[in-house]
Amino acid sequence: MPALTTQVGIIGAGPAGLMLAHLLAQRGVESYVLERRSRAHVESRVRAGVLTHSTVEMLCEAGVGERLSREGIVHHGIELRFGGASHRIDFDDLVPGRAITVYGQREVVKDLILARLSDDAAEGQLLFDVSDVELSSAGSAQPVVGFTLAGERRQLVCDWVVGCDGFHGASRHWLPPGSTTAYEHDFPFAWLGVLAAVSPSAAELVYAFHDRGFALHSLRSLEVSRFYLQVPRAEDLTRWSDERIWAELRTRLETVPGWSLKSGPILEKNLAPMRSFVVEPMRHGRLFLAGDAAHIVPATGAKGLNLALADVKLLSRALVDWYEQGRTMLLDGYSDACLRRVWNVQHFSCWMTRLLHTWPSDDAFQRRLQLAQLQHVVTSRAAQTTLAENYVGLDQV
Ligand code: APR
Ligand code: PHB
């Protein structure tokens, strides 16, 4: 089969890859998106669920926010729960005009896929079930992405290649050995995620610190709740029956008088180890990285999706500037600009994780220090403002 040619080759049809393709198409820059899984699989994955103010603005400005605006649930605060009491972090008071919107990542992905498939000019340029993706001629002005589709080996000749293939993707490994520095940190626990067909028991997200471990009450809609339990890192999911999950959620969340947790059918449960990761730089020659392919932040701060979209907003501007003006300044500044934001969010997410989780290595003294810090956060306006500013998202781009 003859080689395909395009301007930007994008690996991965998650939020980063799909949004990048959409933003580029809006400025007349052509791309191909190569995704290894099926459309059905990509649209079914339960991932993040909190969009920052900037992300909502970005999606709406890009013309893919109509369903988000209709179905997204705006929250003006979150709750910290510990020591038998609840403490609301009031965004309207602390960061006026900024809120978060609860809208599942898979809904964002569905909206973006629909937008791509509705773009006649991009017909056939979003390819699912692609395998064995590899990059050659990386150092040339025309990198070539090889891949297999429907049993046929194909080639995609590009001007630029962007790895949006997530933490377990291939593209990060295309950066020449010795050209990057990877920063990794594994936390001594994982999150057991639960999706349940039950209406939320709280009006806003509840972050609970408990001696048995962290618990989070979130939601996806007024009919579907989302929960997370801190569990040991090497936990075995088969040890968590539905009954055990509900019992542990009640233990860790029903700690304030008069509040009770509603339960219902569990639709999905999964385990995700808690980690931090950053690779620097996020570019080599004509290859860029964006989103989880370049960085992972602990989910406690609810920032992974927002960071990924912030990366591609910057990269799309840089690529458009190159095509329209022949300028390389934004491309050359992409990695540093992203990494400033990534490390800021990394710090906040790690801080929030340390604040709310129990560490197996902690002794009684350290546990009391943690309670003192929680008490400081909920009694200091300055501390609450810092939390609120980071949670709703500083101006990320
Ligand atoms: N070839 C093609 N596609 C690949 C490959 C590969 N070798 N490896 C991975 N992929 C695809 C995955 O199937 C997935 O659809 O790349 C996509 C990467 O998407 P995400 O992992 O969602 O990463 P990103 O788009 O950066 O979005 C980050 O997603 O995982 C969450 O918590 C994360 O909320 C954050 C967001
Ligand atoms: C979610 O709803 O998936 C969610 C919410 C807040 C977090 C992490 C995950 O901090």
PDB file of N, CA and C and ligand atoms in Angstrom, residues 11-17 34-37 42 45 47-48 105 133 164-166 168-170 290-293 304-305 308, ligand 1:
ATOM      1  N   ILE A  11      -0.170   9.883  17.981  1.00  0.00           N
ATOM      2  CA  ILE A  11      -0.290   8.510  18.495  1.00  0.00           C
ATOM      3  C   ILE A  11      -1.173   8.535  19.734  1.00  0.00           C
ATOM      4  N   GLY A  12      -2.335   7.895  19.642  1.00  0.00           N
ATOM      5  CA  GLY A  12      -3.231   7.813  20.800  1.00  0.00           C
ATOM      6  C   GLY A  12      -4.474   8.670  20.643  1.00  0.00           C
ATOM      7  N   ALA A  13      -5.635   8.046  20.873  1.00  0.00           N
ATOM      8  CA  ALA A  13      -6.938   8.743  20.783  1.00  0.00           C
ATOM      9  C   ALA A  13      -7.552   8.844  22.177  1.00  0.00           C
ATOM     10  N   GLY A  14      -6.744   9.317  23.119  1.00  0.00           N
ATOM     11  CA  GLY A  14      -7.301   9.711  24.412  1.00  0.00           C
ATOM     12  C   GLY A  14      -7.614  11.191  24.331  1.00  0.00           C
ATOM     13  N   PRO A  15      -7.900  11.827  25.460  1.00  0.00           N
ATOM     14  CA  PRO A  15      -8.226  13.259  25.432  1.00  0.00           C
ATOM     15  C   PRO A  15      -7.151  14.103  24.743  1.00  0.00           C
ATOM     16  N   ALA A  16      -5.879  13.810  25.016  1.00  0.00           N
ATOM     17  CA  ALA A  16      -4.804  14.638  24.438  1.00  0.00           C
ATOM     18  C   ALA A  16      -4.769  14.524  22.921  1.00  0.00           C
ATOM     19  N   GLY A  17      -4.730  13.292  22.419  1.00  0.00           N
ATOM     20  CA  GLY A  17      -4.623  13.098  20.976  1.00  0.00           C
ATOM     21  C   GLY A  17      -5.825  13.621  20.219  1.00  0.00           C
ATOM     22  N   LEU A  34      -3.611   7.725  15.390  1.00  0.00           N
ATOM     23  CA  LEU A  34      -3.460   6.267  15.367  1.00  0.00           C
ATOM     24  C   LEU A  34      -3.711   5.733  16.772  1.00  0.00           C
ATOM     25  N   GLU A  35      -4.773   4.959  16.933  1.00  0.00           N
ATOM     26  CA  GLU A  35      -5.199   4.453  18.246  1.00  0.00           C
ATOM     27  C   GLU A  35      -5.185   2.923  18.222  1.00  0.00           C
ATOM     28  N   ARG A  36      -4.577   2.355  19.274  1.00  0.00           N
ATOM     29  CA  ARG A  36      -4.421   0.895  19.245  1.00  0.00           C
ATOM     30  C   ARG A  36      -5.706   0.148  19.655  1.00  0.00           C
ATOM     31  N   ARG A  37      -6.536   0.796  20.450  1.00  0.00           N
ATOM     32  CA  ARG A  37      -7.759   0.112  20.895  1.00  0.00           C
ATOM     33  C   ARG A  37      -8.919   0.448  19.969  1.00  0.00           C
ATOM     34  N   VAL A  42     -12.223   2.681  23.835  1.00  0.00           N
ATOM     35  CA  VAL A  42     -11.772   4.029  24.215  1.00  0.00           C
ATOM     36  C   VAL A  42     -12.914   4.824  24.838  1.00  0.00           C
ATOM     37  N   ARG A  45     -13.869   3.500  28.701  1.00  0.00           N
ATOM     38  CA  ARG A  45     -12.935   3.534  29.856  1.00  0.00           C
ATOM     39  C   ARG A  45     -13.362   4.592  30.867  1.00  0.00           C
ATOM     40  N   ARG A  47     -12.378   6.939  33.571  1.00  0.00           N
ATOM     41  CA  ARG A  47     -11.154   7.587  34.047  1.00  0.00           C
ATOM     42  C   ARG A  47     -11.530   8.767  34.919  1.00  0.00           C
ATOM     43  N   ALA A  48     -10.941   9.906  34.668  1.00  0.00           N
ATOM     44  CA  ALA A  48     -11.129  11.080  35.527  1.00  0.00           C
ATOM     45  C   ALA A  48     -12.528  11.662  35.362  1.00  0.00           C
ATOM     46  N   GLN A 105     -14.457  11.767  31.965  1.00  0.00           N
ATOM     47  CA  GLN A 105     -13.475  11.837  30.876  1.00  0.00           C
ATOM     48  C   GLN A 105     -13.971  11.096  29.656  1.00  0.00           C
ATOM     49  N   VAL A 133       2.856   0.245  16.319  1.00  0.00           N
ATOM     50  CA  VAL A 133       3.253   1.592  15.889  1.00  0.00           C
ATOM     51  C   VAL A 133       4.733   1.793  16.197  1.00  0.00           C
ATOM     52  N   CYS A 164       0.771  10.957  22.116  1.00  0.00           N
ATOM     53  CA  CYS A 164      -0.332  11.192  23.070  1.00  0.00           C
ATOM     54  C   CYS A 164      -0.851   9.845  23.555  1.00  0.00           C
ATOM     55  N   ASP A 165       0.085   8.887  23.670  1.00  0.00           N
ATOM     56  CA  ASP A 165      -0.309   7.493  23.911  1.00  0.00           C
ATOM     57  C   ASP A 165      -0.206   7.073  25.374  1.00  0.00           C
ATOM     58  N   GLY A 166      -0.225   8.034  26.262  1.00  0.00           N
ATOM     59  CA  GLY A 166      -0.381   7.705  27.674  1.00  0.00           C
ATOM     60  C   GLY A 166       0.863   7.116  28.312  1.00  0.00           C
ATOM     61  N   HIS A 168       1.590   4.197  29.365  1.00  0.00           N
ATOM     62  CA  HIS A 168       2.034   2.864  28.909  1.00  0.00           C
ATOM     63  C   HIS A 168       2.246   2.823  27.396  1.00  0.00           C
ATOM     64  N   GLY A 169       2.302   4.003  26.799  1.00  0.00           N
ATOM     65  CA  GLY A 169       2.451   4.045  25.347  1.00  0.00           C
ATOM     66  C   GLY A 169       3.875   3.808  24.867  1.00  0.00           C
ATOM     67  N   ALA A 170       4.023   3.869  23.536  1.00  0.00           N
ATOM     68  CA  ALA A 170       5.322   3.567  22.907  1.00  0.00           C
ATOM     69  C   ALA A 170       6.165   4.817  22.701  1.00  0.00           C
ATOM     70  N   ALA A 290       2.822  14.655  24.798  1.00  0.00           N
ATOM     71  CA  ALA A 290       1.776  15.443  25.459  1.00  0.00           C
ATOM     72  C   ALA A 290       0.933  14.523  26.352  1.00  0.00           C
ATOM     73  N   GLY A 291       0.464  15.061  27.462  1.00  0.00           N
ATOM     74  CA  GLY A 291      -0.421  14.309  28.339  1.00  0.00           C
ATOM     75  C   GLY A 291       0.305  13.242  29.134  1.00  0.00           C
ATOM     76  N   ASP A 292      -0.414  12.166  29.420  1.00  0.00           N
ATOM     77  CA  ASP A 292       0.138  11.108  30.266  1.00  0.00           C
ATOM     78  C   ASP A 292       1.379  10.458  29.672  1.00  0.00           C
ATOM     79  N   ALA A 293       1.600  10.620  28.366  1.00  0.00           N
ATOM     80  CA  ALA A 293       2.835  10.082  27.763  1.00  0.00           C
ATOM     81  C   ALA A 293       4.062  10.742  28.380  1.00  0.00           C
ATOM     82  N   GLY A 304      -5.004  15.185  36.065  1.00  0.00           N
ATOM     83  CA  GLY A 304      -4.383  14.503  34.922  1.00  0.00           C
ATOM     84  C   GLY A 304      -5.002  14.893  33.599  1.00  0.00           C
ATOM     85  N   LEU A 305      -6.298  14.845  33.501  1.00  0.00           N
ATOM     86  CA  LEU A 305      -6.987  15.192  32.251  1.00  0.00           C
ATOM     87  C   LEU A 305      -6.755  16.652  31.906  1.00  0.00           C
ATOM     88  N   ALA A 308      -3.299  17.256  30.519  1.00  0.00           N
ATOM     89  CA  ALA A 308      -3.162  16.732  29.158  1.00  0.00           C
ATOM     90  C   ALA A 308      -3.738  17.716  28.149  1.00  0.00           C
TER      91      ALA A 308
HETATM   92  N1  APR B   1      -0.260   2.896  19.777  1.00  0.00           N
HETATM   93  C1  APR B   1      -1.446   3.560  19.605  1.00  0.00           C
HETATM   94  N2  APR B   1      -2.217   3.990  20.632  1.00  0.00           N
HETATM   95  C2  APR B   1      -1.754   3.767  21.885  1.00  0.00           C
HETATM   96  C3  APR B   1      -0.521   3.106  22.132  1.00  0.00           C
HETATM   97  C4  APR B   1       0.239   2.672  21.011  1.00  0.00           C
HETATM   98  N3  APR B   1       1.414   2.055  21.176  1.00  0.00           N
HETATM   99  N4  APR B   1      -0.338   3.039  23.494  1.00  0.00           N
HETATM  100  C5  APR B   1      -1.412   3.622  24.057  1.00  0.00           C
HETATM  101  N5  APR B   1      -2.266   4.060  23.104  1.00  0.00           N
HETATM  102  C6  APR B   1      -3.542   4.778  23.285  1.00  0.00           C
HETATM  103  C7  APR B   1      -4.373   4.270  24.457  1.00  0.00           C
HETATM  104  O1  APR B   1      -5.190   3.177  24.058  1.00  0.00           O
HETATM  105  C8  APR B   1      -5.195   5.503  24.820  1.00  0.00           C
HETATM  106  O2  APR B   1      -6.412   5.539  24.098  1.00  0.00           O
HETATM  107  O3  APR B   1      -3.237   6.119  23.624  1.00  0.00           O
HETATM  108  C9  APR B   1      -4.312   6.671  24.378  1.00  0.00           C
HETATM  109  C10 APR B   1      -3.742   7.419  25.575  1.00  0.00           C
HETATM  110  O4  APR B   1      -4.819   8.041  26.254  1.00  0.00           O
HETATM  111  P1  APR B   1      -4.715   8.390  27.822  1.00  0.00           P
HETATM  112  O5  APR B   1      -3.993   7.309  28.536  1.00  0.00           O
HETATM  113  O6  APR B   1      -6.109   8.752  28.279  1.00  0.00           O
HETATM  114  O7  APR B   1      -3.764   9.662  27.911  1.00  0.00           O
HETATM  115  P2  APR B   1      -4.048  11.209  27.612  1.00  0.00           P
HETATM  116  O8  APR B   1      -4.773  11.404  26.331  1.00  0.00           O
HETATM  117  O9  APR B   1      -2.765  11.877  27.837  1.00  0.00           O
HETATM  118  O10 APR B   1      -5.078  11.666  28.754  1.00  0.00           O
HETATM  119  C11 APR B   1      -4.682  11.742  30.101  1.00  0.00           C
HETATM  120  O11 APR B   1      -6.279  10.125  30.673  1.00  0.00           O
HETATM  121  O12 APR B   1      -5.594   8.197  31.684  1.00  0.00           O
HETATM  122  C12 APR B   1      -6.173   9.390  31.888  1.00  0.00           C
HETATM  123  O13 APR B   1      -5.685   9.976  34.149  1.00  0.00           O
HETATM  124  C13 APR B   1      -5.350  10.223  32.811  1.00  0.00           C
HETATM  125  O14 APR B   1      -6.979  11.860  32.989  1.00  0.00           O
HETATM  126  C14 APR B   1      -5.724  11.579  32.393  1.00  0.00           C
HETATM  127  C15 APR B   1      -5.900  11.458  30.909  1.00  0.00           C
END
